[in-house]
Amino acid sequence: MRGDHAPGDALKPQDLAKEHGVSLAVVREALVRLVGEGLADRLPNRGFAVPAYSDRRWQDIAEARRTIEPVLLRMSIERGDLDWETRVRATHHRLSRTPARVPEEGKHYSEAWAEAHRIFHRTLLEGCGNPVLLQTFDRMWTASELARRWSGLRNPDRDGEDEHRRLEEAALARDADTAAATLARHLTLTAAGLTDDNTAY
């Protein structure tokens, strides 16, 4: 997540075990889990690797998110109460005040910002009141985390702050059409950032 391993890099269990001071069994278990979450690849007879940024999976995940999340946002706007509105406002405030990058964490998004970002997006959808749909969001969010960080690095001039502000404003104005369209565009821009041959890692 910090960008220590570039897209396509091999993830060698022996090296990782030594680097982190843990057993080989622990590393293998962790890598298998990452494969299950879509954050690593298991290559036949070649071990593990970071997925490629051009992998079709990122576009498939983006398509799934564009299909599901605007629907959940519409449901939230229809069903969300004053407490939901308050949480949306608060989580957007935290996101807007959290530095996206800090020197000591490298060139990718900071952990604090990544978590504030996740909480804001999830809060927007929590008004739907459907835990099964929210679990689907959680799985897709985790699966797309690498793509999101790579896209942010490859497109440093993108105004994500303005996109999040527009999402908050449309949601709190109860403008479901604008909110859904804004969210769909937000998700599309992230996926589009991985479709050319720019290799700014």
Coordinates of C-alpha atoms in Angstrom, one line a residue:
M1 CA 0.0 0.0 0.0
R2 CA 3.0 2.4 0.6
G3 CA 4.3 1.6 -2.9
D4 CA 7.3 -0.3 -1.7
H5 CA 6.6 -2.9 -4.4
A6 CA 5.7 -1.7 -7.9
P7 CA 3.0 -3.2 -10.0
G8 CA 4.1 -6.6 -11.4
D9 CA 6.9 -7.0 -8.8
A10 CA 7.6 -10.4 -7.4
L11 CA 6.7 -10.9 -3.7
K12 CA 9.3 -13.4 -2.5
P13 CA 8.2 -15.0 0.8
Q14 CA 11.8 -15.6 2.0
D15 CA 12.8 -11.9 1.5
L16 CA 9.6 -10.7 3.1
A17 CA 10.0 -13.0 6.1
K18 CA 13.6 -11.7 6.6
E19 CA 12.5 -8.0 6.1
H20 CA 9.7 -8.2 8.6
G21 CA 11.3 -10.6 11.1
V22 CA 8.6 -13.2 10.9
S23 CA 8.5 -16.9 9.9
L24 CA 8.1 -18.0 6.4
A25 CA 4.7 -19.6 7.3
V26 CA 3.3 -16.3 8.5
V27 CA 4.4 -14.6 5.3
R28 CA 2.8 -17.4 3.1
E29 CA -0.4 -17.2 5.1
A30 CA -0.5 -13.4 4.6
L31 CA 0.2 -13.7 0.9
V32 CA -2.6 -16.2 0.4
R33 CA -5.0 -13.8 2.2
L34 CA -3.9 -10.9 0.0
V35 CA -4.6 -13.1 -3.1
G36 CA -8.1 -13.8 -1.7
E37 CA -8.7 -10.0 -1.3
G38 CA -7.5 -9.3 -4.8
L39 CA -4.4 -7.4 -3.7
A40 CA -1.8 -10.0 -4.9
D41 CA -1.5 -12.6 -7.6
R42 CA -0.5 -16.2 -7.2
L43 CA 1.4 -17.3 -10.3
P44 CA 1.7 -21.0 -11.3
N45 CA 5.2 -22.2 -10.4
R46 CA 6.4 -18.6 -9.9
G47 CA 5.1 -17.7 -6.4
F48 CA 3.4 -14.4 -5.7
A49 CA 3.4 -10.9 -7.3
V50 CA 1.9 -7.5 -7.1
P51 CA -0.9 -7.2 -9.7
A52 CA -0.2 -5.1 -12.8
Y53 CA -1.7 -1.6 -12.9
S54 CA -3.1 -2.5 -16.3
D55 CA -4.9 -5.6 -15.1
R56 CA -8.4 -5.9 -16.3
R57 CA -9.6 -6.6 -12.7
W58 CA -9.4 -2.8 -11.9
Q59 CA -11.8 -1.9 -14.6
D60 CA -14.1 -4.7 -13.7
I61 CA -14.2 -3.6 -10.0
A62 CA -14.8 0.0 -11.1
E63 CA -17.7 -1.1 -13.3
A64 CA -19.2 -3.1 -10.3
R65 CA -18.8 -0.1 -8.1
R66 CA -20.3 2.3 -10.6
T67 CA -23.3 -0.1 -10.9
I68 CA -23.8 -0.5 -7.1
E69 CA -22.7 2.5 -5.2
P70 CA -24.8 5.2 -6.9
V71 CA -27.8 3.0 -6.2
L72 CA -26.8 2.8 -2.5
L73 CA -26.2 6.6 -2.4
R74 CA -29.8 7.2 -3.8
M75 CA -31.1 4.9 -1.1
S76 CA -29.2 6.7 1.6
I77 CA -30.5 10.1 0.4
E78 CA -34.0 8.7 0.5
R79 CA -33.7 7.0 3.9
G80 CA -31.0 8.8 5.7
D81 CA -32.0 10.7 8.8
L82 CA -30.5 13.7 10.6
D83 CA -27.9 11.6 12.3
W84 CA -26.7 10.3 8.9
E85 CA -26.5 13.9 7.6
T86 CA -24.4 14.8 10.7
R87 CA -22.0 11.9 10.1
V88 CA -21.6 12.8 6.4
R89 CA -20.7 16.4 7.4
A90 CA -18.3 15.2 10.1
T91 CA -16.5 12.6 8.0
H92 CA -16.1 15.0 5.1
H93 CA -14.7 17.6 7.4
R94 CA -12.1 15.1 8.7
L95 CA -11.2 14.0 5.2
S96 CA -10.8 17.6 4.0
R97 CA -8.5 18.3 7.0
T98 CA -6.3 15.2 6.7
P99 CA -3.2 15.5 4.6
A100 CA -3.3 13.2 1.6
R101 CA 0.4 12.7 1.7
V102 CA 3.1 13.0 4.3
P103 CA 6.8 12.7 3.6
E104 CA 7.6 10.0 6.1
E105 CA 5.0 7.6 4.4
G106 CA 6.4 7.9 0.9
K107 CA 4.7 9.1 -2.3
H108 CA 1.4 7.2 -1.9
Y109 CA -1.6 8.3 0.1
S110 CA -1.1 8.5 3.9
E111 CA -2.7 5.8 6.0
A112 CA -4.6 8.5 7.9
W113 CA -6.0 10.0 4.7
A114 CA -6.8 6.6 3.2
E115 CA -8.8 5.7 6.3
A116 CA -10.6 9.1 6.4
H117 CA -11.4 8.6 2.7
R118 CA -12.9 5.1 3.3
I119 CA -15.0 6.3 6.2
F120 CA -16.4 9.2 4.2
H121 CA -17.4 7.1 1.3
R122 CA -18.9 4.4 3.5
T123 CA -20.8 7.0 5.6
L124 CA -22.4 8.4 2.4
L125 CA -23.9 4.9 1.8
E126 CA -24.7 3.9 5.4
G127 CA -28.0 5.8 5.2
C128 CA -29.3 3.0 3.0
G129 CA -29.7 0.9 6.1
N130 CA -28.9 -2.4 4.4
P131 CA -26.0 -4.3 6.0
V132 CA -25.7 -6.8 3.2
L133 CA -25.2 -4.1 0.6
L134 CA -22.7 -2.4 2.8
Q135 CA -20.7 -5.6 3.2
T136 CA -20.6 -5.7 -0.6
F137 CA -19.2 -2.2 -0.6
D138 CA -16.6 -3.1 2.0
R139 CA -15.3 -6.0 -0.2
M140 CA -15.2 -3.9 -3.3
W141 CA -13.4 -1.1 -1.4
T142 CA -10.7 -3.4 -0.2
A143 CA -10.3 -5.0 -3.6
S144 CA -9.8 -1.6 -5.3
E145 CA -7.4 0.0 -2.7
L146 CA -4.2 -0.6 -4.8
A147 CA -5.9 0.8 -7.9
R148 CA -7.0 3.9 -6.0
R149 CA -3.5 4.6 -4.7
W150 CA -1.8 4.0 -8.1
S151 CA -4.3 6.2 -9.8
G152 CA -3.7 9.0 -7.3
L153 CA 0.0 8.8 -7.9
R154 CA -0.4 8.7 -11.7
N155 CA -2.8 11.7 -11.7
P156 CA -1.4 14.2 -9.2
D157 CA -3.4 17.1 -10.7
R158 CA -6.8 15.6 -10.1
D159 CA -8.9 17.7 -7.8
G160 CA -10.2 15.0 -5.5
E161 CA -10.9 17.5 -2.8
D162 CA -13.4 19.3 -5.0
E163 CA -15.0 15.9 -6.0
H164 CA -15.5 15.0 -2.4
R165 CA -17.0 18.4 -1.6
R166 CA -19.5 18.1 -4.5
L167 CA -20.5 14.6 -3.2
E168 CA -21.1 16.0 0.3
E169 CA -23.1 18.9 -1.0
A170 CA -25.3 16.9 -3.3
A171 CA -26.0 14.3 -0.6
L172 CA -26.9 16.8 2.1
A173 CA -29.0 18.8 -0.4
R174 CA -30.9 15.5 -1.0
D175 CA -30.2 15.8 -4.7
A176 CA -30.1 12.1 -5.6
D177 CA -29.6 12.6 -9.3
T178 CA -26.6 14.9 -8.9
A179 CA -25.1 12.8 -6.1
A180 CA -25.3 9.6 -8.1
A181 CA -23.9 11.2 -11.2
T182 CA -21.0 12.8 -9.2
L183 CA -20.2 9.5 -7.5
A184 CA -20.2 7.6 -10.9
R185 CA -17.8 10.2 -12.4
H186 CA -15.6 10.1 -9.3
L187 CA -15.3 6.3 -9.7
T188 CA -14.7 6.5 -13.4
L189 CA -11.9 9.0 -13.1
T190 CA -10.0 6.6 -10.7
A191 CA -10.3 3.7 -13.1
A192 CA -9.4 5.9 -16.1
G193 CA -6.1 6.8 -14.3
L194 CA -4.9 3.2 -14.9
T195 CA -5.6 2.9 -18.6
D196 CA -2.6 4.5 -20.3
D197 CA 1.1 3.7 -20.3
N198 CA 2.2 6.3 -17.7
T199 CA 4.5 4.5 -15.3
A200 CA 5.0 7.1 -12.5
Y201 CA 5.9 4.8 -9.7

